[in-house]
mmCIF file of C-alpha atoms in Angstrom:
data_model
loop_
_atom_site.group_PDB
_atom_site.id
_atom_site.type_symbol
_atom_site.label_atom_id
_atom_site.label_comp_id
_atom_site.label_asym_id
_atom_site.label_seq_id
_atom_site.Cartn_x
_atom_site.Cartn_y
_atom_site.Cartn_z
ATOM 1 C CA ARG A 1 50.367 -51.350 -116.197
ATOM 2 C CA TYR A 2 51.674 -47.474 -116.073
ATOM 3 C CA VAL A 3 52.881 -47.143 -112.401
ATOM 4 C CA TYR A 4 54.975 -50.117 -113.436
ATOM 5 C CA LEU A 5 56.288 -48.638 -116.528
ATOM 6 C CA ALA A 6 57.139 -45.507 -113.809
ATOM 7 C CA ALA A 7 58.449 -47.667 -111.757
ATOM 8 C CA THR A 8 61.200 -49.226 -114.811
ATOM 9 C CA ALA A 9 62.345 -45.803 -115.593
ATOM 10 C CA TYR A 10 62.483 -44.936 -111.804
ATOM 11 C CA ASP A 11 65.035 -48.436 -111.711
ATOM 12 C CA TYR A 12 66.612 -47.390 -114.722
ATOM 13 C CA GLU A 13 66.710 -43.548 -114.232
ATOM 14 C CA THR A 14 69.002 -44.275 -110.785
ATOM 15 C CA ASN A 15 70.015 -47.846 -111.310
ATOM 16 C CA LEU A 16 70.310 -49.265 -107.555
ATOM 17 C CA LEU A 17 71.240 -52.460 -107.117
ATOM 18 C CA GLY A 18 68.328 -55.076 -105.652
ATOM 19 C CA THR A 19 69.826 -54.966 -102.506
ATOM 20 C CA ASP A 20 68.891 -50.883 -102.036
ATOM 21 C CA GLY A 21 66.253 -49.983 -100.066
ATOM 22 C CA GLN A 22 65.363 -47.332 -102.670
ATOM 23 C CA GLY A 23 66.288 -49.400 -105.510
ATOM 24 C CA GLY A 24 63.523 -50.033 -108.649
ATOM 25 C CA GLN A 25 63.599 -53.864 -107.583
ATOM 26 C CA GLN A 26 61.557 -53.155 -104.586
ATOM 27 C CA PHE A 27 59.071 -51.077 -105.575
ATOM 28 C CA LEU A 28 58.001 -53.162 -108.933
ATOM 29 C CA THR A 29 57.757 -56.663 -106.562
ATOM 30 C CA ASP A 30 55.295 -54.064 -104.442
ATOM 31 C CA ILE A 31 53.667 -52.882 -107.062
ATOM 32 C CA VAL A 32 52.561 -56.269 -108.815
ATOM 33 C CA LYS A 33 50.688 -57.693 -105.274
ATOM 34 C CA GLN A 34 48.365 -54.257 -105.374
ATOM 35 C CA ARG A 35 44.999 -54.610 -106.177
ATOM 36 C CA SER A 36 43.870 -51.180 -105.994
ATOM 37 C CA ILE A 37 44.256 -47.295 -106.771
ATOM 38 C CA GLY A 38 44.860 -45.816 -102.788
ATOM 39 C CA GLN A 39 44.750 -42.477 -101.996
ATOM 40 C CA VAL A 40 45.508 -39.449 -104.750
ATOM 41 C CA LEU A 41 44.602 -36.624 -103.552
ATOM 42 C CA ASN A 42 44.864 -33.369 -105.805
ATOM 43 C CA GLY A 43 46.464 -35.662 -108.311
ATOM 44 C CA GLU A 44 49.216 -36.311 -105.839
ATOM 45 C CA PRO A 45 49.566 -40.112 -104.514
ATOM 46 C CA VAL A 46 49.671 -40.340 -100.726
ATOM 47 C CA PRO A 47 52.495 -41.937 -99.779
ATOM 48 C CA GLY A 48 51.552 -44.680 -96.849
ATOM 49 C CA SER A 49 47.858 -45.587 -98.361
ATOM 50 C CA ARG A 50 46.650 -48.746 -99.387
ATOM 51 C CA GLY A 51 46.992 -49.769 -103.015
ATOM 52 C CA LEU A 52 49.659 -48.089 -106.063
ATOM 53 C CA ALA A 53 49.686 -44.970 -104.993
ATOM 54 C CA ASP A 54 51.773 -45.692 -101.966
ATOM 55 C CA PRO A 55 54.727 -46.792 -103.939
ATOM 56 C CA MET A 56 54.437 -43.834 -106.406
ATOM 57 C CA GLY A 57 54.299 -41.296 -103.549
ATOM 58 C CA ARG A 58 57.301 -43.140 -102.024
ATOM 59 C CA MET A 59 58.890 -43.366 -105.875
ATOM 60 C CA LYS A 60 58.329 -39.475 -106.001
ATOM 61 C CA LEU A 61 59.945 -38.728 -102.372
ATOM 62 C CA ASN A 62 62.707 -40.613 -103.282
ATOM 63 C CA PHE A 63 63.614 -39.162 -106.589
ATOM 64 C CA ASP A 64 63.635 -35.735 -104.604
ATOM 65 C CA VAL A 65 66.538 -36.888 -102.487
ATOM 66 C CA LEU A 66 67.957 -39.106 -105.080
ATOM 67 C CA LYS A 67 68.196 -36.295 -107.411
ATOM 68 C CA GLY A 68 70.446 -34.031 -105.229
ATOM 69 C CA GLN A 69 72.921 -36.953 -104.265
ATOM 70 C CA MET A 70 73.373 -38.271 -106.962
ATOM 71 C CA GLY A 71 74.044 -34.981 -109.093
ATOM 72 C CA PHE A 72 71.202 -35.964 -111.398
ATOM 73 C CA ASN A 73 70.592 -31.190 -110.725
ATOM 74 C CA ASN A 74 74.983 -31.321 -111.990
ATOM 75 C CA PRO A 75 75.515 -33.262 -114.752
ATOM 76 C CA GLN A 76 79.050 -32.984 -116.279
ATOM 77 C CA VAL A 77 78.977 -32.175 -119.826
ATOM 78 C CA GLU A 78 81.206 -33.381 -122.436
ATOM 79 C CA THR A 79 82.058 -33.546 -125.976
ATOM 80 C CA ASN A 80 83.566 -36.060 -127.453
ATOM 81 C CA ARG A 81 84.820 -37.681 -130.980
ATOM 82 C CA PHE A 82 85.926 -41.077 -131.832
ATOM 83 C CA SER A 83 87.074 -41.957 -135.294
ATOM 84 C CA LEU A 84 85.571 -45.959 -136.550
ATOM 85 C CA ARG A 85 89.202 -46.781 -139.051
ATOM 86 C CA LYS A 86 91.856 -45.856 -135.825
ATOM 87 C CA GLU A 87 90.278 -46.682 -132.330
ATOM 88 C CA LEU A 88 86.915 -49.235 -133.736
ATOM 89 C CA TYR A 89 90.115 -51.002 -136.477
ATOM 90 C CA ARG A 90 92.966 -49.920 -135.377
ATOM 91 C CA ILE A 91 93.530 -49.068 -138.947
ATOM 92 C CA PRO A 92 96.380 -46.562 -139.947
ATOM 93 C CA GLU A 93 95.251 -43.262 -140.696
ATOM 94 C CA ASP A 94 98.381 -42.885 -143.393
ATOM 95 C CA ALA A 95 98.621 -44.322 -146.610
ATOM 96 C CA THR A 96 99.624 -47.388 -145.838
ATOM 97 C CA GLY A 97 96.122 -48.503 -144.089
ATOM 98 C CA ASP A 98 93.837 -47.213 -147.071
ATOM 99 C CA ALA A 99 93.175 -49.865 -148.358
ATOM 100 C CA ASP A 100 92.432 -51.746 -145.561
ATOM 101 C CA TRP A 101 90.176 -48.945 -144.966
ATOM 102 C CA ARG A 102 87.822 -49.344 -148.420
ATOM 103 C CA GLN A 103 87.976 -53.890 -147.295
ATOM 104 C CA ILE A 104 86.788 -52.739 -144.248
ATOM 105 C CA LEU A 105 84.231 -50.661 -145.463
ATOM 106 C CA THR A 106 83.328 -53.167 -148.784
ATOM 107 C CA ASP A 107 83.034 -56.171 -146.334
ATOM 108 C CA HIS A 108 79.597 -54.129 -144.710
ATOM 109 C CA ILE A 109 77.394 -53.551 -148.254
ATOM 110 C CA VAL A 110 74.862 -54.642 -147.587
ATOM 111 C CA PRO A 111 71.830 -55.611 -150.589
ATOM 112 C CA ASP A 112 69.502 -54.416 -149.241
ATOM 113 C CA LEU A 113 68.850 -53.101 -145.900
ATOM 114 C CA TRP A 114 65.305 -54.745 -145.830
ATOM 115 C CA GLN A 115 66.963 -58.110 -145.313
ATOM 116 C CA VAL A 116 68.380 -56.628 -141.800
ATOM 117 C CA PRO A 117 66.588 -57.262 -139.392
ATOM 118 C CA GLU A 118 67.082 -54.669 -137.015
ATOM 119 C CA PHE A 119 66.385 -52.065 -139.301
ATOM 120 C CA ARG A 120 62.804 -53.900 -140.208
ATOM 121 C CA ARG A 121 62.168 -53.347 -136.371
ATOM 122 C CA TYR A 122 63.900 -49.786 -135.526
ATOM 123 C CA ALA A 123 64.051 -47.805 -138.175
ATOM 124 C CA ARG A 124 61.591 -45.735 -140.083
ATOM 125 C CA PRO A 125 62.133 -46.529 -143.369
ATOM 126 C CA PHE A 126 62.492 -43.943 -146.309
ATOM 127 C CA ALA A 127 60.994 -45.643 -149.199
ATOM 128 C CA PRO A 128 58.169 -48.512 -149.717
ATOM 129 C CA GLU A 129 59.640 -52.356 -149.469
ATOM 130 C CA SER A 130 57.832 -52.679 -153.120
ATOM 131 C CA ALA A 131 60.224 -49.952 -154.691
ATOM 132 C CA GLY A 132 62.839 -52.745 -154.419
ATOM 133 C CA ALA A 133 65.729 -53.393 -152.550
ATOM 134 C CA GLN A 134 67.775 -50.411 -151.069
ATOM 135 C CA PRO A 135 71.957 -51.360 -150.752
ATOM 136 C CA GLY A 136 74.278 -49.318 -148.053
ATOM 137 C CA LEU A 137 76.680 -49.862 -145.119
ATOM 138 C CA VAL A 138 75.767 -51.412 -141.866
ATOM 139 C CA ILE A 139 78.441 -51.106 -139.272
ATOM 140 C CA PRO A 140 78.226 -52.734 -136.159
ATOM 141 C CA PHE A 141 80.366 -52.321 -132.992
ATOM 142 C CA SER A 142 80.301 -52.292 -129.277
ATOM 143 C CA THR A 143 81.134 -49.660 -127.208
ATOM 144 C CA THR A 144 82.245 -49.430 -122.918
ATOM 145 C CA VAL A 145 82.942 -47.205 -120.179
ATOM 146 C CA SER A 146 85.894 -49.049 -118.898
ATOM 147 C CA PHE A 147 88.927 -47.718 -117.115
ATOM 148 C CA GLY A 148 92.083 -48.160 -119.929
ATOM 149 C CA LEU A 149 90.276 -49.547 -122.426
ATOM 150 C CA ASN A 150 88.872 -46.829 -125.307
ATOM 151 C CA TYR A 151 85.323 -46.721 -126.416
ATOM 152 C CA PHE A 152 85.494 -49.036 -127.862
ATOM 153 C CA GLY A 153 86.627 -51.434 -125.862
ATOM 154 C CA TRP A 154 90.482 -51.474 -127.068
ATOM 155 C CA GLU A 155 93.308 -51.085 -124.995
ATOM 156 C CA LEU A 156 94.118 -47.529 -124.324
ATOM 157 C CA GLY A 157 96.113 -45.930 -127.174
ATOM 158 C CA PRO A 158 98.013 -42.892 -128.425
ATOM 159 C CA GLY A 159 94.976 -40.322 -130.027
ATOM 160 C CA ASP A 160 92.186 -42.954 -128.325
ATOM 161 C CA SER A 161 89.531 -41.498 -125.845
ATOM 162 C CA ALA A 162 87.200 -42.946 -123.942
ATOM 163 C CA TYR A 163 84.812 -41.424 -121.400
ATOM 164 C CA ASP A 164 84.994 -41.503 -117.898
ATOM 165 C CA PRO A 165 83.882 -44.667 -115.503
ATOM 166 C CA THR A 166 84.123 -42.983 -112.603
ATOM 167 C CA GLN A 167 80.430 -41.625 -113.936
ATOM 168 C CA PHE A 168 78.698 -43.570 -112.902
ATOM 169 C CA SER A 169 76.052 -42.827 -115.664
ATOM 170 C CA THR A 170 77.063 -41.262 -119.171
ATOM 171 C CA ARG A 171 74.154 -40.386 -121.011
ATOM 172 C CA ILE A 172 73.654 -38.847 -124.708
ATOM 173 C CA ARG A 173 72.293 -35.448 -125.373
ATOM 174 C CA GLY A 174 73.157 -34.857 -128.881
ATOM 175 C CA ALA A 175 74.920 -37.040 -131.593
ATOM 176 C CA GLY A 176 76.422 -36.603 -134.908
ATOM 177 C CA VAL A 177 78.530 -38.340 -138.129
ATOM 178 C CA TRP A 178 81.850 -37.262 -140.056
ATOM 179 C CA PHE A 179 82.714 -38.100 -142.797
ATOM 180 C CA ASP A 180 86.218 -37.601 -143.445
ATOM 181 C CA GLY A 181 87.558 -37.219 -146.713
ATOM 182 C CA TYR A 182 83.760 -36.721 -148.857
ATOM 183 C CA ASP A 183 83.651 -35.623 -152.170
ATOM 184 C CA THR A 184 80.873 -32.972 -152.375
ATOM 185 C CA THR A 185 81.562 -32.630 -155.953
ATOM 186 C CA GLN A 186 81.136 -36.076 -156.173
ATOM 187 C CA LEU A 187 78.171 -37.453 -154.102
ATOM 188 C CA SER A 188 75.291 -35.546 -152.648
ATOM 189 C CA GLN A 189 75.596 -32.705 -150.287
ATOM 190 C CA THR A 190 73.290 -33.729 -147.371
ATOM 191 C CA PRO A 191 74.152 -37.445 -146.973
ATOM 192 C CA ARG A 192 71.707 -38.996 -144.099
ATOM 193 C CA VAL A 193 72.306 -42.442 -141.488
ATOM 194 C CA TYR A 194 71.011 -43.995 -138.779
ATOM 195 C CA LEU A 195 72.560 -44.798 -135.437
ATOM 196 C CA ILE A 196 70.379 -46.911 -133.709
ATOM 197 C CA PRO A 197 71.302 -48.552 -130.316
ATOM 198 C CA VAL A 198 69.905 -52.435 -130.725
ATOM 199 C CA GLY A 199 71.979 -53.454 -127.535
ATOM 200 C CA ALA A 200 71.501 -53.598 -124.535
ATOM 201 C CA ASP A 201 72.359 -50.530 -122.143
ATOM 202 C CA VAL A 202 74.821 -51.020 -119.943
ATOM 203 C CA LEU A 203 74.838 -48.732 -116.872
ATOM 204 C CA ARG A 204 77.293 -48.867 -113.766
ATOM 205 C CA SER A 205 76.332 -49.132 -109.969
ATOM 206 C CA PRO A 206 76.279 -46.043 -108.775
ATOM 207 C CA ASP A 207 77.989 -46.627 -104.938
ATOM 208 C CA ALA A 208 81.643 -45.666 -105.331
ATOM 209 C CA PHE A 209 83.596 -48.952 -104.766
ATOM 210 C CA ASN A 210 80.522 -51.696 -105.850
ATOM 211 C CA PHE A 211 82.039 -52.377 -109.767
ATOM 212 C CA SER A 212 78.625 -54.111 -110.556
ATOM 213 C CA VAL A 213 77.021 -53.166 -113.851
ATOM 214 C CA ARG A 214 73.743 -54.076 -115.135
ATOM 215 C CA GLU A 215 72.640 -54.135 -118.699
ATOM 216 C CA TRP A 216 68.878 -52.695 -119.428
ATOM 217 C CA GLN A 217 67.206 -54.145 -122.500
ATOM 218 C CA VAL A 218 65.255 -50.057 -123.605
ATOM 219 C CA ILE A 219 62.911 -51.028 -125.975
ATOM 220 C CA ASP A 220 61.549 -47.553 -126.990
ATOM 221 C CA GLN A 221 57.641 -47.337 -127.140
ATOM 222 C CA ALA A 222 54.596 -44.473 -127.456
ATOM 223 C CA ILE A 223 52.389 -45.359 -124.713
ATOM 224 C CA PRO A 224 48.794 -44.678 -125.263
ATOM 225 C CA VAL A 225 47.559 -42.093 -122.879
ATOM 226 C CA PRO A 226 44.204 -42.599 -121.129
ATOM 227 C CA PHE A 227 41.123 -40.693 -120.854
ATOM 228 C CA PRO A 228 39.939 -39.616 -117.660
ATOM 229 C CA ILE A 229 37.341 -42.104 -116.033
ATOM 230 C CA GLY A 230 33.687 -40.572 -116.076
ATOM 231 C CA GLU A 231 30.757 -41.575 -113.649
ATOM 232 C CA GLN A 232 28.874 -42.346 -116.957
ATOM 233 C CA ASP A 233 31.473 -44.792 -117.553
ATOM 234 C CA LEU A 234 31.331 -46.980 -114.474
ATOM 235 C CA VAL A 235 27.917 -47.357 -114.275
ATOM 236 C CA ASN A 236 27.977 -48.464 -117.863
ATOM 237 C CA GLU A 237 28.214 -52.183 -117.564
ATOM 238 C CA ASN A 238 29.135 -53.052 -121.611
ATOM 239 C CA TRP A 239 32.359 -50.080 -120.770
ATOM 240 C CA ASN A 240 35.636 -51.734 -120.462
ATOM 241 C CA PRO A 241 38.653 -49.740 -119.168
ATOM 242 C CA THR A 242 41.384 -51.531 -121.590
ATOM 243 C CA VAL A 243 39.368 -51.124 -124.797
ATOM 244 C CA ASP A 244 37.663 -47.574 -124.043
ATOM 245 C CA SER A 245 39.951 -45.759 -122.029
ATOM 246 C CA LEU A 246 42.734 -45.978 -124.669
ATOM 247 C CA ILE A 247 43.397 -44.169 -128.406
ATOM 248 C CA GLY A 248 45.509 -47.581 -129.988
ATOM 249 C CA GLN A 249 48.221 -49.680 -128.457
ATOM 250 C CA PRO A 250 52.066 -49.165 -127.550
ATOM 251 C CA GLU A 251 53.977 -48.770 -130.769
ATOM 252 C CA ILE A 252 57.905 -48.988 -131.336
ATOM 253 C CA ARG A 253 59.015 -45.771 -131.997
ATOM 254 C CA ARG A 254 61.597 -45.459 -135.169
ATOM 255 C CA PHE A 255 64.561 -44.047 -135.505
ATOM 256 C CA SER A 256 64.948 -41.520 -138.152
ATOM 257 C CA GLN A 257 67.742 -40.290 -140.206
ATOM 258 C CA PHE A 258 69.713 -37.598 -139.726
ATOM 259 C CA ARG A 259 72.211 -36.182 -141.558
ATOM 260 C CA ALA A 260 75.623 -36.276 -141.950
ATOM 261 C CA TYR A 261 79.063 -33.501 -142.309
ATOM 262 C CA PRO A 262 81.459 -33.431 -144.361
ATOM 263 C CA TYR A 263 84.658 -33.727 -141.327
ATOM 264 C CA ASP A 264 86.528 -30.747 -139.756
ATOM 265 C CA ALA A 265 88.553 -30.840 -137.304
ATOM 266 C CA VAL A 266 86.237 -27.618 -135.758
ATOM 267 C CA LEU A 267 83.681 -28.684 -133.315
ATOM 268 C CA ASP A 268 80.263 -27.199 -134.545
ATOM 269 C CA ASP A 269 77.524 -27.752 -132.426
ATOM 270 C CA SER A 270 75.011 -26.774 -135.465
ATOM 271 C CA GLN A 271 76.154 -30.765 -137.213
ATOM 272 C CA PHE A 272 75.009 -32.427 -133.481
ATOM 273 C CA THR A 273 71.584 -33.887 -133.876
ATOM 274 C CA SER A 274 69.436 -34.140 -130.575
ATOM 275 C CA ASP A 275 65.780 -35.235 -130.299
ATOM 276 C CA SER A 276 63.722 -37.978 -128.423
ATOM 277 C CA ARG A 277 64.800 -41.251 -129.884
ATOM 278 C CA LEU A 278 68.517 -41.295 -128.034
ATOM 279 C CA ILE A 279 68.460 -38.843 -125.081
ATOM 280 C CA GLY A 280 68.090 -40.353 -122.594
ATOM 281 C CA ARG A 281 70.380 -43.810 -123.395
ATOM 282 C CA SER A 282 73.850 -44.668 -121.941
ATOM 283 C CA VAL A 283 76.736 -44.308 -124.130
ATOM 284 C CA TRP A 284 78.054 -47.932 -123.288
ATOM 285 C CA ASN A 285 76.093 -49.711 -125.349
ATOM 286 C CA ARG A 286 76.418 -53.982 -126.407
ATOM 287 C CA ARG A 287 75.913 -53.122 -130.087
ATOM 288 C CA TRP A 288 75.068 -50.605 -132.195
ATOM 289 C CA LEU A 289 74.128 -50.182 -135.772
ATOM 290 C CA LEU A 290 75.915 -47.350 -138.461
ATOM 291 C CA ILE A 291 73.553 -47.151 -141.242
ATOM 292 C CA ILE A 292 74.701 -45.483 -145.162
ATOM 293 C CA PRO A 293 71.624 -45.808 -146.882
ATOM 294 C CA ALA A 294 73.069 -45.924 -150.531
ATOM 295 C CA GLY A 295 70.100 -43.504 -151.645
ATOM 296 C CA ASN A 296 71.637 -40.791 -150.316
ATOM 297 C CA LEU A 297 74.625 -40.750 -151.813
ATOM 298 C CA LEU A 298 73.562 -40.740 -155.355
ATOM 299 C CA PHE A 299 70.476 -41.960 -157.285
ATOM 300 C CA ASP A 300 72.466 -44.748 -158.663
ATOM 301 C CA PRO A 301 72.710 -46.367 -155.081
ATOM 302 C CA ASN A 302 75.476 -48.833 -156.364
ATOM 303 C CA GLU A 303 77.468 -45.822 -158.038
ATOM 304 C CA GLY A 304 76.518 -44.372 -155.187
ATOM 305 C CA LEU A 305 78.579 -46.864 -153.010
ATOM 306 C CA ASP A 306 81.498 -46.810 -155.490
ATOM 307 C CA THR A 307 81.841 -43.102 -154.934
ATOM 308 C CA PHE A 308 81.859 -43.594 -151.408
ATOM 309 C CA ILE A 309 84.455 -46.154 -150.805
ATOM 310 C CA ASN A 310 86.908 -46.036 -154.005
ATOM 311 C CA GLY A 311 86.220 -42.768 -155.215
ATOM 312 C CA ALA A 312 85.638 -40.640 -158.628
ATOM 313 C CA VAL A 313 86.769 -42.699 -161.674
ATOM 314 C CA ILE A 314 89.469 -41.405 -163.718
ATOM 315 C CA PRO A 315 88.759 -40.033 -167.102
ATOM 316 C CA GLY A 316 89.874 -42.354 -170.066
ATOM 317 C CA THR A 317 90.113 -45.558 -167.770
ATOM 318 C CA ASN A 318 87.362 -48.271 -168.010
ATOM 319 C CA GLY A 319 85.940 -47.763 -164.510
ATOM 320 C CA GLN A 320 89.313 -47.326 -163.264
ATOM 321 C CA ARG A 321 88.598 -44.661 -159.398
ATOM 322 C CA ASP A 322 91.251 -43.579 -157.972
ATOM 323 C CA GLY A 323 90.726 -44.712 -154.060
ATOM 324 C CA ASN A 324 90.028 -41.034 -153.212
ATOM 325 C CA GLY A 325 86.824 -42.373 -151.132
ATOM 326 C CA VAL A 326 86.561 -41.434 -147.556
ATOM 327 C CA ARG A 327 88.892 -41.559 -145.699
ATOM 328 C CA ASP A 328 87.071 -42.452 -142.253
ATOM 329 C CA ILE A 329 84.351 -42.148 -140.543
ATOM 330 C CA LYS A 330 83.513 -39.980 -136.792
ATOM 331 C CA LEU A 331 81.254 -40.534 -134.412
ATOM 332 C CA PHE A 332 80.733 -37.600 -131.957
ATOM 333 C CA PHE A 333 78.276 -37.557 -128.790
ATOM 334 C CA LYS A 334 77.589 -34.377 -126.272
ATOM 335 C CA THR A 335 76.738 -36.397 -123.018
ATOM 336 C CA TYR A 336 76.034 -35.848 -119.489
ATOM 337 C CA ALA A 337 77.488 -37.729 -116.853
ATOM 338 C CA TYR A 338 76.042 -38.360 -113.440
ATOM 339 C CA SER A 339 79.082 -38.687 -110.360
ATOM 340 C CA GLY A 340 76.646 -41.031 -108.096
ATOM 341 C CA ASN A 341 77.062 -39.628 -104.604
#
């Protein structure tokens, strides 16, 4: 199982097609046929020996060569930002689009995040379910890395941003979220959000003239590390390697929140979040979820959502609001990309 997981990771990193002799799918087929560990010298698997050591050794030798050929040791680093209002929903940034933008946000209000299956499965909750319903905003979107299209799959237009399709793999190093027009005099200074890739990662073939893509349904799991097997274990007739050599079982690693910031035209690296949950994932994903828990805006979550979307209450009115809510939500990524040749 561990060797199979290693081969899957090799396959994901290189994304070579099944017809390529160095591709991970060739190793996966070989691994399931093995019935012994094979020869391991000084902790290193020996290629050419029988057993699992052979595919492990060959994968290492292949990767030592491929990391130079495919550009793994010379990534292209880039920072980019994207507007949900303009680039995803195509709503004008001037006052003529304010009502439509507020309606978009209102349409994405969820009365209880616990009723969102992806939140329940992938998010590390901020409060127990017994604490009651937790309202918030849940904004789904898909992304692409395709010539002539912006990051959200629309025809590339003025002011749009896109990633380079000549790089076979563009991966995330850090991510951040900005709220344009966020009023810290009416809302919390430290709003927090989840940004979760729940769809399939998409990667292009590293062959410069092959535009095929592969989709990867990535499940980020904590894999238990086995204890070293001793001689006493092997002579104990009651010893079971599946049960006695591992602590716990594989578990899905849940995404935590990270801080969102009021929008600033000057890009500040301190507003990036870099953790192991998104590092290495493709920027091209079939479905993302941006989740904004209302309880991070104000103690009264419904008041927090209303202020976030529609602005502050005008004094002397019967709850009428000034319309100065958040004008835009901007995503930004720091990425590293490989050319593939």
